[in-house]
Amino acid sequence: MKVLEIKNLSVKYNEHYALQKVNLTIKQKEYICLVGKNGSGKSTLLSSIAGLIKKHSGTISFFADKGDVAYLAQNNMKEIDFPATAKEIILTGCQKHMIKPFYSKEDEKLLEEISEKLNITSLLNKKIGDLSGGERQRVLLARTLIGQPKILLLDEPCSGFDVQTIRTFYDILDELYEKTNITIIMATHDLDEIKNNKIRVVELDGTIVFDGSIEEFNKK
Ligand code: ADP
């Protein structure tokens, strides 16, 4: 089942094209890794899908509700001093319940389940600023998951982390992928650390220059 179709997408900043004529069809439960050197357009593609870049030509069509798409931006919260606990941060992800009380009993139950999956139960009452980078990224992932998205967009979720933290994060993501019907589209430089062999690799260099299985990609 198709969840997303991108046709002839071009994005330019000032006079410079970041993406040109990108065509991509994505089915439910695909695990897509966007690869390519810095500046090849990975973030631009993810931001366009997330609806953050409005000025583009071409079309981006969803075959799911807009609210079913969650986006986790690059790990750029290295220094934060914010007086909220991990639990409070995660519950702000319940966008579907923006009425008072802003989260429900079901959301709390979901919080429990997701926290177990992501191995963050013991962190829930800690201040977000007191967590390590890897812990914080898992909390932010929980925040995106509590809205129960069908499509998860991740932009280099592990940049700046040590190898062990990177492995833990991708193992958790793998388990989430295996146990649900989620579609993952992730920009990453860590293909070697991702054990899932069902990955579809989409390589960008201003446009799509490779689209195939990880096996085919590795033979290149
Ligand atoms: P990647 O995520 O693969 O590193 P980006 O999508 O960030 O690539 O960038 C693609 C191209 O667009 C690069 O040439 C980059 O310099 C340019 N670019 C990205 N964001 C902006 C912006 N906000 N303003 C101007 N140019 C940008």
mmCIF file of C-alpha atoms and ligand atoms in Angstrom:
data_model
loop_
_atom_site.group_PDB
_atom_site.id
_atom_site.type_symbol
_atom_site.label_atom_id
_atom_site.label_comp_id
_atom_site.label_asym_id
_atom_site.label_seq_id
_atom_site.Cartn_x
_atom_site.Cartn_y
_atom_site.Cartn_z
ATOM 1 C CA MET A 1 0.000 0.000 0.000
ATOM 2 C CA LYS A 2 1.367 3.356 -1.135
ATOM 3 C CA VAL A 3 1.764 5.942 1.680
ATOM 4 C CA LEU A 4 3.683 8.691 -0.065
ATOM 5 C CA GLU A 5 4.328 9.749 -3.643
ATOM 6 C CA ILE A 6 6.739 12.466 -4.671
ATOM 7 C CA LYS A 7 6.668 13.624 -8.267
ATOM 8 C CA ASN A 8 9.177 15.927 -9.916
ATOM 9 C CA LEU A 9 10.112 17.643 -6.666
ATOM 10 C CA SER A 10 12.545 20.525 -7.084
ATOM 11 C CA VAL A 11 13.592 22.882 -4.297
ATOM 12 C CA LYS A 12 15.820 25.886 -4.652
ATOM 13 C CA TYR A 13 17.305 28.238 -2.099
ATOM 14 C CA ASN A 14 17.856 31.593 -3.747
ATOM 15 C CA GLU A 15 19.131 30.641 -7.205
ATOM 16 C CA HIS A 16 20.680 27.347 -6.162
ATOM 17 C CA TYR A 17 18.820 24.050 -6.597
ATOM 18 C CA ALA A 18 19.123 21.813 -3.518
ATOM 19 C CA LEU A 19 16.929 19.175 -5.168
ATOM 20 C CA GLN A 20 15.932 18.668 -8.757
ATOM 21 C CA LYS A 21 13.280 16.392 -10.205
ATOM 22 C CA VAL A 22 13.033 13.911 -7.355
ATOM 23 C CA ASN A 23 10.568 11.078 -7.959
ATOM 24 C CA LEU A 24 9.905 8.636 -5.149
ATOM 25 C CA THR A 25 7.068 6.309 -4.247
ATOM 26 C CA ILE A 26 7.038 4.858 -0.744
ATOM 27 C CA LYS A 27 4.933 1.969 0.506
ATOM 28 C CA GLN A 28 3.723 1.220 4.009
ATOM 29 C CA LYS A 29 6.358 -0.403 6.247
ATOM 30 C CA GLU A 30 9.282 0.499 4.055
ATOM 31 C CA TYR A 31 12.487 1.359 5.900
ATOM 32 C CA ILE A 32 14.260 3.925 3.795
ATOM 33 C CA CYS A 33 17.714 5.268 4.445
ATOM 34 C CA LEU A 34 18.571 8.487 2.648
ATOM 35 C CA VAL A 35 22.287 8.641 2.082
ATOM 36 C CA GLY A 36 24.636 10.990 0.250
ATOM 37 C CA LYS A 37 27.400 13.397 1.078
ATOM 38 C CA ASN A 38 26.821 16.596 3.028
ATOM 39 C CA GLY A 39 24.825 19.052 0.972
ATOM 40 C CA SER A 40 23.295 16.349 -1.245
ATOM 41 C CA GLY A 41 19.744 17.328 -0.240
ATOM 42 C CA LYS A 42 18.759 14.793 2.454
ATOM 43 C CA SER A 43 17.539 17.377 4.977
ATOM 44 C CA THR A 44 15.810 19.342 2.254
ATOM 45 C CA LEU A 45 13.925 16.236 1.143
ATOM 46 C CA LEU A 46 12.863 15.358 4.700
ATOM 47 C CA SER A 47 11.825 18.945 5.484
ATOM 48 C CA SER A 48 9.815 19.055 2.268
ATOM 49 C CA ILE A 49 8.013 15.834 3.196
ATOM 50 C CA ALA A 50 7.419 17.204 6.713
ATOM 51 C CA GLY A 51 5.765 20.250 5.124
ATOM 52 C CA LEU A 52 8.380 22.661 6.447
ATOM 53 C CA ILE A 53 9.443 23.797 2.988
ATOM 54 C CA LYS A 54 6.459 25.211 1.208
ATOM 55 C CA LYS A 55 8.220 26.685 -1.811
ATOM 56 C CA HIS A 56 8.911 23.877 -4.190
ATOM 57 C CA SER A 57 7.780 22.658 -7.552
ATOM 58 C CA GLY A 58 6.362 19.201 -8.086
ATOM 59 C CA THR A 59 3.970 17.338 -5.813
ATOM 60 C CA ILE A 60 4.140 15.485 -2.517
ATOM 61 C CA SER A 61 1.043 13.349 -1.991
ATOM 62 C CA PHE A 62 0.193 11.480 1.177
ATOM 63 C CA PHE A 63 -2.071 8.489 1.259
ATOM 64 C CA ALA A 64 -2.316 8.832 5.036
ATOM 65 C CA ASP A 65 -3.474 11.762 7.193
ATOM 66 C CA LYS A 66 -1.073 14.669 7.491
ATOM 67 C CA GLY A 67 -1.230 14.151 11.255
ATOM 68 C CA ASP A 68 0.194 10.677 10.724
ATOM 69 C CA VAL A 69 3.601 12.054 9.842
ATOM 70 C CA ALA A 70 6.154 12.729 12.590
ATOM 71 C CA TYR A 71 9.501 14.416 12.119
ATOM 72 C CA LEU A 72 12.533 14.245 14.363
ATOM 73 C CA ALA A 73 15.027 16.919 13.377
ATOM 74 C CA GLN A 74 18.789 16.602 13.636
ATOM 75 C CA ASN A 75 20.293 16.154 17.049
ATOM 76 C CA ASN A 76 20.856 19.838 17.670
ATOM 77 C CA MET A 77 19.807 20.096 21.304
ATOM 78 C CA LYS A 78 23.228 19.467 22.719
ATOM 79 C CA GLU A 79 22.886 22.186 25.330
ATOM 80 C CA ILE A 80 19.469 22.598 26.807
ATOM 81 C CA ASP A 81 18.449 23.833 30.171
ATOM 82 C CA PHE A 82 14.719 23.522 30.206
ATOM 83 C CA PRO A 83 12.766 22.927 33.411
ATOM 84 C CA ALA A 84 10.647 20.054 32.116
ATOM 85 C CA THR A 85 10.897 16.345 32.793
ATOM 86 C CA ALA A 86 11.296 13.732 30.084
ATOM 87 C CA LYS A 87 7.700 12.639 30.729
ATOM 88 C CA GLU A 88 6.362 16.169 30.255
ATOM 89 C CA ILE A 89 8.323 16.579 27.033
ATOM 90 C CA ILE A 90 7.054 13.262 25.664
ATOM 91 C CA LEU A 91 3.441 14.092 26.452
ATOM 92 C CA THR A 92 3.642 17.320 24.436
ATOM 93 C CA GLY A 93 3.772 14.961 21.439
ATOM 94 C CA CYS A 94 0.093 14.091 21.881
ATOM 95 C CA GLN A 95 -0.932 16.633 19.247
ATOM 96 C CA LYS A 96 -4.088 14.718 18.534
ATOM 97 C CA HIS A 97 -5.430 15.690 21.956
ATOM 98 C CA MET A 98 -4.965 19.425 21.976
ATOM 99 C CA ILE A 99 -8.033 19.874 24.132
ATOM 100 C CA LYS A 100 -8.045 19.937 27.928
ATOM 101 C CA PRO A 101 -6.852 17.789 29.567
ATOM 102 C CA PHE A 102 -4.189 17.821 26.900
ATOM 103 C CA TYR A 103 -3.447 14.140 27.294
ATOM 104 C CA SER A 104 -5.675 11.249 28.210
ATOM 105 C CA LYS A 105 -5.440 8.062 30.273
ATOM 106 C CA GLU A 106 -4.799 6.201 26.999
ATOM 107 C CA ASP A 107 -1.893 8.522 26.263
ATOM 108 C CA GLU A 108 -0.399 7.735 29.667
ATOM 109 C CA LYS A 109 -0.724 4.042 28.929
ATOM 110 C CA LEU A 110 0.921 4.574 25.567
ATOM 111 C CA LEU A 111 3.655 6.542 27.298
ATOM 112 C CA GLU A 112 4.328 3.537 29.509
ATOM 113 C CA GLU A 113 4.490 1.141 26.550
ATOM 114 C CA ILE A 114 6.697 3.372 24.416
ATOM 115 C CA SER A 115 9.009 4.101 27.338
ATOM 116 C CA GLU A 116 9.505 0.398 27.889
ATOM 117 C CA LYS A 117 10.231 -0.159 24.193
ATOM 118 C CA LEU A 118 12.758 2.665 24.102
ATOM 119 C CA ASN A 119 14.230 1.719 27.468
ATOM 120 C CA ILE A 120 13.638 5.129 29.060
ATOM 121 C CA THR A 121 11.211 4.269 31.890
ATOM 122 C CA SER A 122 13.815 5.147 34.505
ATOM 123 C CA LEU A 123 14.393 8.545 32.896
ATOM 124 C CA LEU A 124 10.811 9.784 32.839
ATOM 125 C CA ASN A 125 11.011 11.931 35.960
ATOM 126 C CA LYS A 126 14.416 13.357 35.214
ATOM 127 C CA LYS A 127 14.891 16.856 33.844
ATOM 128 C CA ILE A 128 15.537 16.778 30.103
ATOM 129 C CA GLY A 129 18.648 18.942 30.580
ATOM 130 C CA ASP A 130 20.181 16.335 32.898
ATOM 131 C CA LEU A 131 20.058 13.528 30.314
ATOM 132 C CA SER A 132 22.911 12.452 28.065
ATOM 133 C CA GLY A 133 22.641 13.093 24.329
ATOM 134 C CA GLY A 134 21.641 9.489 23.560
ATOM 135 C CA GLU A 135 19.026 9.434 26.325
ATOM 136 C CA ARG A 136 17.615 12.745 25.165
ATOM 137 C CA GLN A 137 17.346 11.538 21.588
ATOM 138 C CA ARG A 138 15.375 8.482 22.761
ATOM 139 C CA VAL A 139 13.076 10.789 24.752
ATOM 140 C CA LEU A 140 12.536 12.920 21.645
ATOM 141 C CA LEU A 141 11.869 9.772 19.628
ATOM 142 C CA ALA A 142 9.258 8.784 22.233
ATOM 143 C CA ARG A 143 7.713 12.234 21.813
ATOM 144 C CA THR A 144 7.348 11.682 18.073
ATOM 145 C CA LEU A 145 5.968 8.155 18.590
ATOM 146 C CA ILE A 146 3.298 9.042 21.129
ATOM 147 C CA GLY A 147 1.307 10.748 18.369
ATOM 148 C CA GLN A 148 1.214 7.261 16.771
ATOM 149 C CA PRO A 149 2.558 8.336 13.402
ATOM 150 C CA LYS A 150 2.347 6.083 10.380
ATOM 151 C CA ILE A 151 5.347 7.734 8.769
ATOM 152 C CA LEU A 152 8.443 8.562 10.800
ATOM 153 C CA LEU A 153 10.936 11.054 9.378
ATOM 154 C CA LEU A 154 14.349 11.098 11.052
ATOM 155 C CA ASP A 155 17.144 13.471 10.117
ATOM 156 C CA GLU A 156 20.513 12.033 11.138
ATOM 157 C CA PRO A 157 19.156 11.070 14.556
ATOM 158 C CA CYS A 158 22.552 9.938 15.887
ATOM 159 C CA SER A 159 24.924 12.614 14.686
ATOM 160 C CA GLY A 160 27.550 13.290 17.312
ATOM 161 C CA PHE A 161 26.902 10.131 19.354
ATOM 162 C CA ASP A 162 29.414 7.465 20.292
ATOM 163 C CA VAL A 163 29.274 4.071 18.557
ATOM 164 C CA GLN A 164 27.565 2.269 21.454
ATOM 165 C CA THR A 165 24.800 4.885 21.693
ATOM 166 C CA ILE A 166 24.349 4.748 17.924
ATOM 167 C CA ARG A 167 23.983 0.938 18.006
ATOM 168 C CA THR A 168 21.468 1.074 20.857
ATOM 169 C CA PHE A 169 19.395 3.687 19.035
ATOM 170 C CA TYR A 170 19.255 1.712 15.777
ATOM 171 C CA ASP A 171 18.492 -1.551 17.611
ATOM 172 C CA ILE A 172 15.525 0.156 19.268
ATOM 173 C CA LEU A 173 14.400 1.565 15.930
ATOM 174 C CA ASP A 174 14.713 -1.885 14.375
ATOM 175 C CA GLU A 175 12.524 -3.420 17.042
ATOM 176 C CA LEU A 176 9.930 -0.708 16.561
ATOM 177 C CA TYR A 177 9.978 -1.373 12.826
ATOM 178 C CA GLU A 178 9.612 -5.141 13.279
ATOM 179 C CA LYS A 179 6.721 -4.843 15.738
ATOM 180 C CA THR A 180 4.617 -2.193 13.992
ATOM 181 C CA ASN A 181 3.560 -1.115 10.520
ATOM 182 C CA ILE A 182 5.492 2.117 10.676
ATOM 183 C CA THR A 183 7.190 3.539 7.586
ATOM 184 C CA ILE A 184 10.627 4.986 8.326
ATOM 185 C CA ILE A 185 12.413 7.532 6.171
ATOM 186 C CA MET A 186 15.749 8.442 7.698
ATOM 187 C CA ALA A 187 18.756 10.469 6.619
ATOM 188 C CA THR A 188 21.833 8.741 7.968
ATOM 189 C CA HIS A 189 25.573 8.311 7.668
ATOM 190 C CA ASP A 190 25.494 5.113 9.734
ATOM 191 C CA LEU A 191 24.436 2.435 7.227
ATOM 192 C CA ASP A 192 27.084 0.101 8.653
ATOM 193 C CA GLU A 193 25.478 0.224 12.095
ATOM 194 C CA ILE A 194 21.967 -0.684 10.935
ATOM 195 C CA LYS A 195 21.465 -4.418 10.952
ATOM 196 C CA ASN A 196 18.069 -4.506 9.255
ATOM 197 C CA ASN A 197 18.483 -6.183 5.861
ATOM 198 C CA LYS A 198 15.164 -4.946 4.474
ATOM 199 C CA ILE A 199 16.422 -1.403 4.136
ATOM 200 C CA ARG A 200 15.836 0.428 0.885
ATOM 201 C CA VAL A 201 18.672 2.825 0.221
ATOM 202 C CA VAL A 202 17.979 6.062 -1.621
ATOM 203 C CA GLU A 203 21.131 7.965 -2.467
ATOM 204 C CA LEU A 204 20.919 11.639 -3.230
ATOM 205 C CA ASP A 205 23.228 14.018 -5.015
ATOM 206 C CA GLY A 206 20.850 16.860 -5.748
ATOM 207 C CA THR A 207 18.560 14.221 -7.214
ATOM 208 C CA ILE A 208 18.174 10.468 -6.741
ATOM 209 C CA VAL A 209 21.313 8.736 -7.993
ATOM 210 C CA PHE A 210 20.609 5.275 -6.543
ATOM 211 C CA ASP A 211 17.450 3.557 -5.330
ATOM 212 C CA GLY A 212 17.601 -0.104 -4.339
ATOM 213 C CA SER A 213 18.117 -2.659 -1.598
ATOM 214 C CA ILE A 214 20.955 -2.390 0.893
ATOM 215 C CA GLU A 215 22.410 -5.521 -0.650
ATOM 216 C CA GLU A 216 22.546 -3.884 -4.088
ATOM 217 C CA PHE A 217 23.916 -0.699 -2.549
ATOM 218 C CA ASN A 218 26.737 -2.561 -0.840
ATOM 219 C CA LYS A 219 27.709 -4.238 -4.122
ATOM 220 C CA LYS A 220 28.067 -0.895 -5.866
HETATM 221 P P1 ADP B 1 22.188 17.357 3.417
HETATM 222 O O1 ADP B 1 21.095 17.170 4.397
HETATM 223 O O2 ADP B 1 22.353 16.188 2.476
HETATM 224 O O3 ADP B 1 23.494 17.743 4.053
HETATM 225 P P2 ADP B 1 20.826 19.821 2.703
HETATM 226 O O4 ADP B 1 19.462 19.480 2.297
HETATM 227 O O5 ADP B 1 21.034 20.358 4.084
HETATM 228 O O6 ADP B 1 21.791 18.573 2.449
HETATM 229 O O7 ADP B 1 21.428 20.899 1.703
HETATM 230 C C1 ADP B 1 21.287 20.789 0.274
HETATM 231 C C2 ADP B 1 21.851 22.054 -0.379
HETATM 232 O O8 ADP B 1 21.022 23.168 -0.061
HETATM 233 C C3 ADP B 1 23.244 22.443 0.090
HETATM 234 O O9 ADP B 1 23.932 23.009 -1.005
HETATM 235 C C4 ADP B 1 22.990 23.482 1.156
HETATM 236 O O10 ADP B 1 24.067 24.378 1.265
HETATM 237 C C5 ADP B 1 21.733 24.173 0.636
HETATM 238 N N1 ADP B 1 20.871 24.691 1.717
HETATM 239 C C6 ADP B 1 20.281 23.939 2.684
HETATM 240 N N2 ADP B 1 19.526 24.710 3.495
HETATM 241 C C7 ADP B 1 19.657 25.979 3.017
HETATM 242 C C8 ADP B 1 19.117 27.244 3.420
HETATM 243 N N3 ADP B 1 18.294 27.347 4.453
HETATM 244 N N4 ADP B 1 19.460 28.337 2.690
HETATM 245 C C9 ADP B 1 20.289 28.246 1.620
HETATM 246 N N5 ADP B 1 20.821 27.078 1.188
HETATM 247 C C10 ADP B 1 20.516 25.965 1.870
#
